[in-house]
PDB file of C-alpha atoms in Angstrom:
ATOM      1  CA  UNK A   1     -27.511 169.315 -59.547  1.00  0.00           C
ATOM      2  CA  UNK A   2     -26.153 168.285 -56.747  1.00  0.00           C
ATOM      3  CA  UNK A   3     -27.232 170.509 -53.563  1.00  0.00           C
ATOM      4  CA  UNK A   4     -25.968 168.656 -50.416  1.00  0.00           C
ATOM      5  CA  UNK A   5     -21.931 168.881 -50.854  1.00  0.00           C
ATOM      6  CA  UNK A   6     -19.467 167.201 -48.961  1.00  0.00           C
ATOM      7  CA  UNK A   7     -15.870 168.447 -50.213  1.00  0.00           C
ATOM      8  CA  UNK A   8     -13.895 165.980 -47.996  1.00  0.00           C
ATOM      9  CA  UNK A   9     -14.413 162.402 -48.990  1.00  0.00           C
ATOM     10  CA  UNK A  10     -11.837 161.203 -46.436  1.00  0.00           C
ATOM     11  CA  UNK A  11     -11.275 161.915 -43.334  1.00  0.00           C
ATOM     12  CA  UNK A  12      -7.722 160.399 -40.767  1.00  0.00           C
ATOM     13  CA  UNK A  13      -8.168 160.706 -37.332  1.00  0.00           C
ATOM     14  CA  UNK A  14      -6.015 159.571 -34.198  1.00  0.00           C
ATOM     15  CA  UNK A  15      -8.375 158.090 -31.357  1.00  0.00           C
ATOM     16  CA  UNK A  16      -9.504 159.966 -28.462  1.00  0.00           C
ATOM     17  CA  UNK A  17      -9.352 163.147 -31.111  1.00  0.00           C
ATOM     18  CA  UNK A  18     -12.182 165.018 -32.468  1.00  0.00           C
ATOM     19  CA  UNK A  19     -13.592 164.397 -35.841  1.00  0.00           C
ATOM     20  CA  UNK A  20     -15.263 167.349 -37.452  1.00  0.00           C
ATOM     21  CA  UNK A  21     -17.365 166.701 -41.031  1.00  0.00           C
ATOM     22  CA  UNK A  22     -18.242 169.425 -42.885  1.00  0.00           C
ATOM     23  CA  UNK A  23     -21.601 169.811 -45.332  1.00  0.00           C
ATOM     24  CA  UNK A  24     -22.301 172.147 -47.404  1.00  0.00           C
ATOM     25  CA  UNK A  25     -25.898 172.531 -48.791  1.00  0.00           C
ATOM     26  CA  UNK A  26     -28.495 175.160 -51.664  1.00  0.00           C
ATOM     27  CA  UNK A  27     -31.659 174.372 -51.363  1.00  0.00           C
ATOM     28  CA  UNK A  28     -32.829 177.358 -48.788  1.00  0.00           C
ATOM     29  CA  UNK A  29     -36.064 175.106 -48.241  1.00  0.00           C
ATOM     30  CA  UNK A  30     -34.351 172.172 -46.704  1.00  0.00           C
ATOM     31  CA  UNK A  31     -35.738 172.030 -43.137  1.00  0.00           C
ATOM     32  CA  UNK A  32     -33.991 169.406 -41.449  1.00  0.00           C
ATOM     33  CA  UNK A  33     -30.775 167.820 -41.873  1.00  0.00           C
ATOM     34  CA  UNK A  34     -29.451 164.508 -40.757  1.00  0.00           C
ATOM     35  CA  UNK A  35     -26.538 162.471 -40.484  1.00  0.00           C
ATOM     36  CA  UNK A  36     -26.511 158.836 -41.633  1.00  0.00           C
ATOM     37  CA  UNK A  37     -23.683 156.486 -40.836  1.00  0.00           C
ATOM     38  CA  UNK A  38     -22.483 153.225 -43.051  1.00  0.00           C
ATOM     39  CA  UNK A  39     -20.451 150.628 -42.844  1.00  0.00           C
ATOM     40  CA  UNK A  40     -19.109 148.631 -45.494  1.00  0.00           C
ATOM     41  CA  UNK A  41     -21.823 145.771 -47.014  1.00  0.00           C
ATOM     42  CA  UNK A  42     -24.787 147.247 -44.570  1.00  0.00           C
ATOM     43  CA  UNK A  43     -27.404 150.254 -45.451  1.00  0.00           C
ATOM     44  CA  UNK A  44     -27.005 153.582 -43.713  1.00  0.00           C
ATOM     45  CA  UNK A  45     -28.256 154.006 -40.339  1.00  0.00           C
ATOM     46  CA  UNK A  46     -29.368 157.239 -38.578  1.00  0.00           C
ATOM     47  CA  UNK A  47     -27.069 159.105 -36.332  1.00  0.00           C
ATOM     48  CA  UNK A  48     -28.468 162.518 -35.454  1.00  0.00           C
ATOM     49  CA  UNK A  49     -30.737 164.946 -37.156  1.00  0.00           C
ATOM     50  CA  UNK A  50     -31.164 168.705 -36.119  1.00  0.00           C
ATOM     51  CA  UNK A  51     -34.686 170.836 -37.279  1.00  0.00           C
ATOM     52  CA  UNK A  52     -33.916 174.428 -39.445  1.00  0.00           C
ATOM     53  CA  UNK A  53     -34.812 176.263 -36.469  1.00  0.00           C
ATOM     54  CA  UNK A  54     -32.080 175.029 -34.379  1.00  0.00           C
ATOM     55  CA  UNK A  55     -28.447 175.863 -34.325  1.00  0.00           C
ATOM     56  CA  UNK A  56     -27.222 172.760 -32.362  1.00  0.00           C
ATOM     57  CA  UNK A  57     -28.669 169.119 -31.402  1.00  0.00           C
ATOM     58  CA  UNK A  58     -25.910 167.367 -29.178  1.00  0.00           C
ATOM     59  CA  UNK A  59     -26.281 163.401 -28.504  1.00  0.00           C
ATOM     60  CA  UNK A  60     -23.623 161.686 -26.212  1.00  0.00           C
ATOM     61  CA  UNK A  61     -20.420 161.899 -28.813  1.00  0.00           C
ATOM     62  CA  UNK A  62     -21.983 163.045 -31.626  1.00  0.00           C
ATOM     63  CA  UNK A  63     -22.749 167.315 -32.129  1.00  0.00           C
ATOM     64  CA  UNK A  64     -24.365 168.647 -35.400  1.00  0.00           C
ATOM     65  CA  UNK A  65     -24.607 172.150 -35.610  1.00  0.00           C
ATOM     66  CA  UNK A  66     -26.316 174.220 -38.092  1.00  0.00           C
ATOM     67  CA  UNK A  67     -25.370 177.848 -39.463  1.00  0.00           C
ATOM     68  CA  UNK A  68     -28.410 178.722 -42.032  1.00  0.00           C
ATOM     69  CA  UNK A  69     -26.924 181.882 -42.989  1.00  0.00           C
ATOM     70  CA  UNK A  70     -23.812 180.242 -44.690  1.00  0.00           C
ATOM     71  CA  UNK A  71     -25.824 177.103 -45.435  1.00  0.00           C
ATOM     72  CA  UNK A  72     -23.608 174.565 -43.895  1.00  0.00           C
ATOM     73  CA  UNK A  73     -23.777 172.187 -41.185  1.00  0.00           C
ATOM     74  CA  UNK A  74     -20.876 169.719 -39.434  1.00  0.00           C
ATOM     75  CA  UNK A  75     -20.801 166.957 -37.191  1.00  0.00           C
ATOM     76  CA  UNK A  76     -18.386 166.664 -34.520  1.00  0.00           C
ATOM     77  CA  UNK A  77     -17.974 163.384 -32.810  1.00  0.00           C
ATOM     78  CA  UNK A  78     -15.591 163.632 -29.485  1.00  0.00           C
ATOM     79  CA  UNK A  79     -13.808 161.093 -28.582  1.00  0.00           C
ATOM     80  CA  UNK A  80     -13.394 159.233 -32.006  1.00  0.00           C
ATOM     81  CA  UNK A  81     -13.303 155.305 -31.593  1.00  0.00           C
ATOM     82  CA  UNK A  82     -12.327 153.294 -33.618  1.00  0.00           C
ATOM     83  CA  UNK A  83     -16.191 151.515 -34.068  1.00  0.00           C
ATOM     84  CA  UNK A  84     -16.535 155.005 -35.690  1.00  0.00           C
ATOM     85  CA  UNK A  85     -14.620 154.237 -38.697  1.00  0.00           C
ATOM     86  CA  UNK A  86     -17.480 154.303 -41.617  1.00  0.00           C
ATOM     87  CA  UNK A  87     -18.826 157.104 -44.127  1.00  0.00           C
ATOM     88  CA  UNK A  88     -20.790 159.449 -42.863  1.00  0.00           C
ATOM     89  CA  UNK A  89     -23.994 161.272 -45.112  1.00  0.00           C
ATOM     90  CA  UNK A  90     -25.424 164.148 -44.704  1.00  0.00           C
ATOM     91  CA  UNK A  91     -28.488 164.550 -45.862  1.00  0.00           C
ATOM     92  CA  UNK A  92     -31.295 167.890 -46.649  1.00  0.00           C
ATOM     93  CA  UNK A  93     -34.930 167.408 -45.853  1.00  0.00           C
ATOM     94  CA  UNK A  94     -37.443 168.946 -48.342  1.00  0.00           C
ATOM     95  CA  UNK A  95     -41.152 168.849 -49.242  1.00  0.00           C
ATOM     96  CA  UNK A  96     -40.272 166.033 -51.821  1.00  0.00           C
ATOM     97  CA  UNK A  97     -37.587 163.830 -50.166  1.00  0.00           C
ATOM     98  CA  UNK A  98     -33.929 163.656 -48.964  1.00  0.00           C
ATOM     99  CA  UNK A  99     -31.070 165.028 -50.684  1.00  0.00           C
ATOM    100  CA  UNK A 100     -27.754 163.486 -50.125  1.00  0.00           C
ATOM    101  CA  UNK A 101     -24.159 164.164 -50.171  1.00  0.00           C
ATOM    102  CA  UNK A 102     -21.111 161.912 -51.281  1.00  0.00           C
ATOM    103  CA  UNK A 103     -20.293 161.162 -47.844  1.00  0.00           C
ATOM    104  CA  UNK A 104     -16.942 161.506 -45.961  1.00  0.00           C
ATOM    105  CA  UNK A 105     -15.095 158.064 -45.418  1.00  0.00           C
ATOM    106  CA  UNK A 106     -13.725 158.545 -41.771  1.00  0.00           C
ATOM    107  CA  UNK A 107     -10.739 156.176 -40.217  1.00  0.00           C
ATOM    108  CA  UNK A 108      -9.729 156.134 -36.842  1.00  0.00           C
ATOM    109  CA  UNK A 109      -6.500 155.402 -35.860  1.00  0.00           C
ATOM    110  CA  UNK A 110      -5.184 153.658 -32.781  1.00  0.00           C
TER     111      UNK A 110
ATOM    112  CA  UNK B   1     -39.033 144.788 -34.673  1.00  0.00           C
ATOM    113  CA  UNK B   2     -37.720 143.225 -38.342  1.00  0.00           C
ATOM    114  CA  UNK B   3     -35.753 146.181 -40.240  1.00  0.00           C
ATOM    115  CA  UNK B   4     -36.221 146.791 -44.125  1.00  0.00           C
ATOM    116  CA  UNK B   5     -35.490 143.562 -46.099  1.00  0.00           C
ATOM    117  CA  UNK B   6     -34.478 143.543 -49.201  1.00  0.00           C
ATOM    118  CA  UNK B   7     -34.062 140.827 -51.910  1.00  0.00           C
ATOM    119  CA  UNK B   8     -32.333 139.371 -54.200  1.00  0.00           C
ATOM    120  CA  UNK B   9     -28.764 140.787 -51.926  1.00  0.00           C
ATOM    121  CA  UNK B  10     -26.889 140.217 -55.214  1.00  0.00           C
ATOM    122  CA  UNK B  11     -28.026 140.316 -58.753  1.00  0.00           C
ATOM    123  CA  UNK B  12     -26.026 139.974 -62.220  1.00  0.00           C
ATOM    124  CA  UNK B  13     -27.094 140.554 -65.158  1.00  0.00           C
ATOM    125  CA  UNK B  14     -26.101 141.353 -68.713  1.00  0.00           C
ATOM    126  CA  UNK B  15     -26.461 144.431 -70.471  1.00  0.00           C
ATOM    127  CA  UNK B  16     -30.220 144.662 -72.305  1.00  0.00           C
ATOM    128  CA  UNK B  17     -31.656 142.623 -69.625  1.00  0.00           C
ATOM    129  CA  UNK B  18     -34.586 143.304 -67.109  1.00  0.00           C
ATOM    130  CA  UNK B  19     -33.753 143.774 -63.518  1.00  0.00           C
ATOM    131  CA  UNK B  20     -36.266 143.334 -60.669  1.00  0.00           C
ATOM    132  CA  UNK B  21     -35.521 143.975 -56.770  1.00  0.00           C
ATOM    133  CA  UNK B  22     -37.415 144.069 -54.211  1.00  0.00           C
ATOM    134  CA  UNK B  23     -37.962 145.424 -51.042  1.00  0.00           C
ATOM    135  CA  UNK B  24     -40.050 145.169 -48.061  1.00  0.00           C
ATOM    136  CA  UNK B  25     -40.472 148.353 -45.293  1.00  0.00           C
ATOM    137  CA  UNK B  26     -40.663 147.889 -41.644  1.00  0.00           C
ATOM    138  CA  UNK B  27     -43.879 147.002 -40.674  1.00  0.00           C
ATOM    139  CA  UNK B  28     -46.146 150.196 -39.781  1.00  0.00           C
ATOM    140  CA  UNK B  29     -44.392 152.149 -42.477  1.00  0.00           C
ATOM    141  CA  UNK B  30     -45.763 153.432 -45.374  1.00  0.00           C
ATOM    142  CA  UNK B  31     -43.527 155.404 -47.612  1.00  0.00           C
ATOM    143  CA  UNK B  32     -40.579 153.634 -49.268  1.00  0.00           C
ATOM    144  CA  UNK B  33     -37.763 155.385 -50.912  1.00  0.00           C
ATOM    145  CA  UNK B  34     -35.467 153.894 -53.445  1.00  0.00           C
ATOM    146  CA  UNK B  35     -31.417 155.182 -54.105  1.00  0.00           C
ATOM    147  CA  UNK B  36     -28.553 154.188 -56.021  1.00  0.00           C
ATOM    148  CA  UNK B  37     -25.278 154.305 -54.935  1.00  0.00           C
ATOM    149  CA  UNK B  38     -23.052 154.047 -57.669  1.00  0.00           C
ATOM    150  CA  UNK B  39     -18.927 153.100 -56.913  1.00  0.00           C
ATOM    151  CA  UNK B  40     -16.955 156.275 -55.294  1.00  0.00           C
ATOM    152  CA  UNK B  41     -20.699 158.356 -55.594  1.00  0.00           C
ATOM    153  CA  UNK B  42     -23.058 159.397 -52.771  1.00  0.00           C
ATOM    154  CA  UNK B  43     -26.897 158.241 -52.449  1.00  0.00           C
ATOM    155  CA  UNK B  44     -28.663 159.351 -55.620  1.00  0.00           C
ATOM    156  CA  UNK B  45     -32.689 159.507 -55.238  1.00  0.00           C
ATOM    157  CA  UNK B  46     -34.587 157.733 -57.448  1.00  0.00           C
ATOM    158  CA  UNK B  47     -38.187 157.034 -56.382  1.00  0.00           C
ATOM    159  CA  UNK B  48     -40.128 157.845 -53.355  1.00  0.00           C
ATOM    160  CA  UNK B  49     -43.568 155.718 -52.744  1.00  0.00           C
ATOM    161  CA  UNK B  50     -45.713 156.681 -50.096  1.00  0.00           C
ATOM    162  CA  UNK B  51     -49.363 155.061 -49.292  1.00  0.00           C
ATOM    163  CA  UNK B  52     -49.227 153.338 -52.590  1.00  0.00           C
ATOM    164  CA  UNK B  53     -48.754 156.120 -55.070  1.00  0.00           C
ATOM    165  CA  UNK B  54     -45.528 157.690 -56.549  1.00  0.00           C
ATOM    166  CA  UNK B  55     -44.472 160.936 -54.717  1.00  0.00           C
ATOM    167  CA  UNK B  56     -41.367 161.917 -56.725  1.00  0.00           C
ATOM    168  CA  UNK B  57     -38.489 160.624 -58.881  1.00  0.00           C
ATOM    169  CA  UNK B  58     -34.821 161.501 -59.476  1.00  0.00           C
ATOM    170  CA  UNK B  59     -33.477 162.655 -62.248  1.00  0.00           C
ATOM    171  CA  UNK B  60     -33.077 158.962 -64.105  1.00  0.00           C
ATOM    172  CA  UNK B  61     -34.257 158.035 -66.991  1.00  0.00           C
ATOM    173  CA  UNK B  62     -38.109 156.405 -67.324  1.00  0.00           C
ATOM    174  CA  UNK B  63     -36.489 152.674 -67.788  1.00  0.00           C
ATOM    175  CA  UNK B  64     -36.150 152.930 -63.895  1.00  0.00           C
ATOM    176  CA  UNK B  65     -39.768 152.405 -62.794  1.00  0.00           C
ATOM    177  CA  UNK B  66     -41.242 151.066 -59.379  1.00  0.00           C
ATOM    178  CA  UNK B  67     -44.594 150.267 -57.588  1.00  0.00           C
ATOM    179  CA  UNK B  68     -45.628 149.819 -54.155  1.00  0.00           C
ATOM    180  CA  UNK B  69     -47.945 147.211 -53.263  1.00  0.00           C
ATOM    181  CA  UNK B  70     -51.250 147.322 -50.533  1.00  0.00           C
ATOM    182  CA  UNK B  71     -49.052 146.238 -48.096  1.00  0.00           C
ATOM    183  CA  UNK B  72     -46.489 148.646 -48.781  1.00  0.00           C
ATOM    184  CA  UNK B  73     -43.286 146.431 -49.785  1.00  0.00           C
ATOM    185  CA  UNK B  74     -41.996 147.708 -53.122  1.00  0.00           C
ATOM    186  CA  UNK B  75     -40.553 146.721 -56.645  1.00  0.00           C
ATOM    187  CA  UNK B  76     -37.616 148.876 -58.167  1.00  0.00           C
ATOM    188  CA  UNK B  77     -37.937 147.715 -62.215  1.00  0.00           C
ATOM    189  CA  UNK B  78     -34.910 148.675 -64.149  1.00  0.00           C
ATOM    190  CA  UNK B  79     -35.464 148.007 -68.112  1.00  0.00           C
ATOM    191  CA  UNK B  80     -32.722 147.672 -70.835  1.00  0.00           C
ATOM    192  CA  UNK B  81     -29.839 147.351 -68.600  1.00  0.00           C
ATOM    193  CA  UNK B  82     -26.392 149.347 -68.931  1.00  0.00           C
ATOM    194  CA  UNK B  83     -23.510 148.798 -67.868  1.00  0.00           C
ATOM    195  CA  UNK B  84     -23.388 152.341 -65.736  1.00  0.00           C
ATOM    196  CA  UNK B  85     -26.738 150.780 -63.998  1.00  0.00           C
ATOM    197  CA  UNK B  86     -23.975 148.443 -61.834  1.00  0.00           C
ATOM    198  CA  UNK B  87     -24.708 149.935 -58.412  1.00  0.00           C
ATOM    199  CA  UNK B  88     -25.938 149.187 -55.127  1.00  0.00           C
ATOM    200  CA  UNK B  89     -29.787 150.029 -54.727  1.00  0.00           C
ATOM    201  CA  UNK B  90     -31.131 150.499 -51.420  1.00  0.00           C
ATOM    202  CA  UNK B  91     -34.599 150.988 -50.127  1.00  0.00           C
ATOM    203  CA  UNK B  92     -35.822 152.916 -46.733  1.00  0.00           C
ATOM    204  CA  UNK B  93     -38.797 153.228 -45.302  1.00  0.00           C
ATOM    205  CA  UNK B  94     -40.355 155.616 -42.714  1.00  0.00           C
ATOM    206  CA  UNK B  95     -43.373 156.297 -40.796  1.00  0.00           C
ATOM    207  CA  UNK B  96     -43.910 159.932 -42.031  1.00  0.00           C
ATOM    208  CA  UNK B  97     -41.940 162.693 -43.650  1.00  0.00           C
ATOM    209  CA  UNK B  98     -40.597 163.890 -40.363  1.00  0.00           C
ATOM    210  CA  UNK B  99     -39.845 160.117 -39.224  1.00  0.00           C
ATOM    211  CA  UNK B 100     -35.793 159.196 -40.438  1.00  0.00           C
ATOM    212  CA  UNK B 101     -35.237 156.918 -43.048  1.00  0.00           C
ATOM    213  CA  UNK B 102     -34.579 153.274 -42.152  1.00  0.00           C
ATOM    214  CA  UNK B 103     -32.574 151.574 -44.824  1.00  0.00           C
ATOM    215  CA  UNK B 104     -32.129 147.997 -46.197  1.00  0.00           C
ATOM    216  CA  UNK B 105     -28.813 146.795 -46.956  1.00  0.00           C
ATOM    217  CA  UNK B 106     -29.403 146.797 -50.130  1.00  0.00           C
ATOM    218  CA  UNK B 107     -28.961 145.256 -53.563  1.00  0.00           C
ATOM    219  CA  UNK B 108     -25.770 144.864 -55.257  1.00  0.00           C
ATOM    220  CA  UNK B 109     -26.758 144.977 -58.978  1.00  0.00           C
ATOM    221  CA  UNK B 110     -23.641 143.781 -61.234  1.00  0.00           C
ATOM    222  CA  UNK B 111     -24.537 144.408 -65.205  1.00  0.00           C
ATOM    223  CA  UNK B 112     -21.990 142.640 -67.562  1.00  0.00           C
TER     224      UNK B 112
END
């Protein structure tokens, strides 16, 4: 059952543009969300996180905002570089762990 | 500060075999988490380890199995091997449950 959905796995951007990611999640309980970025033969590493109670958590490029009532969050990173070519996770906090989504491979393009 | 290490960073083995990889958290952290990230798949959970006990499991079956030691570096145990188990397994560890995970870059597990 999978309750954190990303529908786009790929994303094609031109540089300087904005990228926008979309997530999707269930699980009403979740209470914090996060991004996670990774690049090819490394783990994920954190990129922003935003608490239930928020609606928006901005951090130099990078924007998540929240909308509870239709359960989905997106990140919006403005300008896209090219460094920020990698797939991007969401992931769902709950009482028991993080739930992930399939990711979204983004490429930048010169 | 060292990040989470984790060991062997390749593994093959042949179907029926037993599989052990290991990981060690950042020092000061307690809980580890173990995923799998199978090819063209997202992170799926499959054990969370926090202060030395078991906290929760994924939805795998019981020949995945794990332990965390007293000082907190773990063992992911995978039994009778299957072809399907071919994934990359990484660990995180964190401070707290608020704290974000930090991962390893994992284990590359390669069943023939």
């Amino acid at each position: 059952d999978q309750q954190v959905k990303q529908n786009s796995p790929s994303l094609s951007v031109q540089e300087g543009r904005i990228s926008i990611l979309n997530c999707d999640y269930t699980n009403s309980m979740f209470d914090y969300f996060l991004w996670y970025k990774k690049y090819p033969a490394e783990g994920p590493t954190f990129l922003i996180s935003i608490s239930s109670i928020k609606d928006k958590n901005e951090d130099g490029r990078f924007t998540v905002f929240l909308n509870k009532s239709a359960k989905h969050l997106s990140l919006h990173i403005v300008p896209s570089q090219p460094g920020d070519s990698a797939v991007y996770f969401c992931a769902a906090r709950a009482q028991l762990g993080l739930s992930f989504g399939a990711g979204t491979t983004v490429t930048v393009r010169a | 500060e060292a990040g989470v290490t984790q060991s062997p960073t390749h593994l093959i083995k042949t179907r029926g075999q037993q599989a052990t990889l290991r990981c060690s958290p950042i020092s000061g952290h307690t809980s580890v988490y173990w995923y799998q990230q199978a090819l063209g798949l997202g992170l799926q959970f499959l054990l969370w380890y926090d202060e030395g006990e078991e906290r929760n499991r994924g939805n795998f079956p019981p020949r995945f199995s794990g332990r965390q030691f007293p000082n907190y570096s773990s063992e992911l145990n995978v039994n009778a091997l299957e072809l399907e188990d071919s994934a990359l397994y990484l660990c995180a560890s964190s401070r707290d449950s608020i704290d974000p995970l930090h991962f390893g870059n994992g284990t590359r597990l390669t069943v023939t």
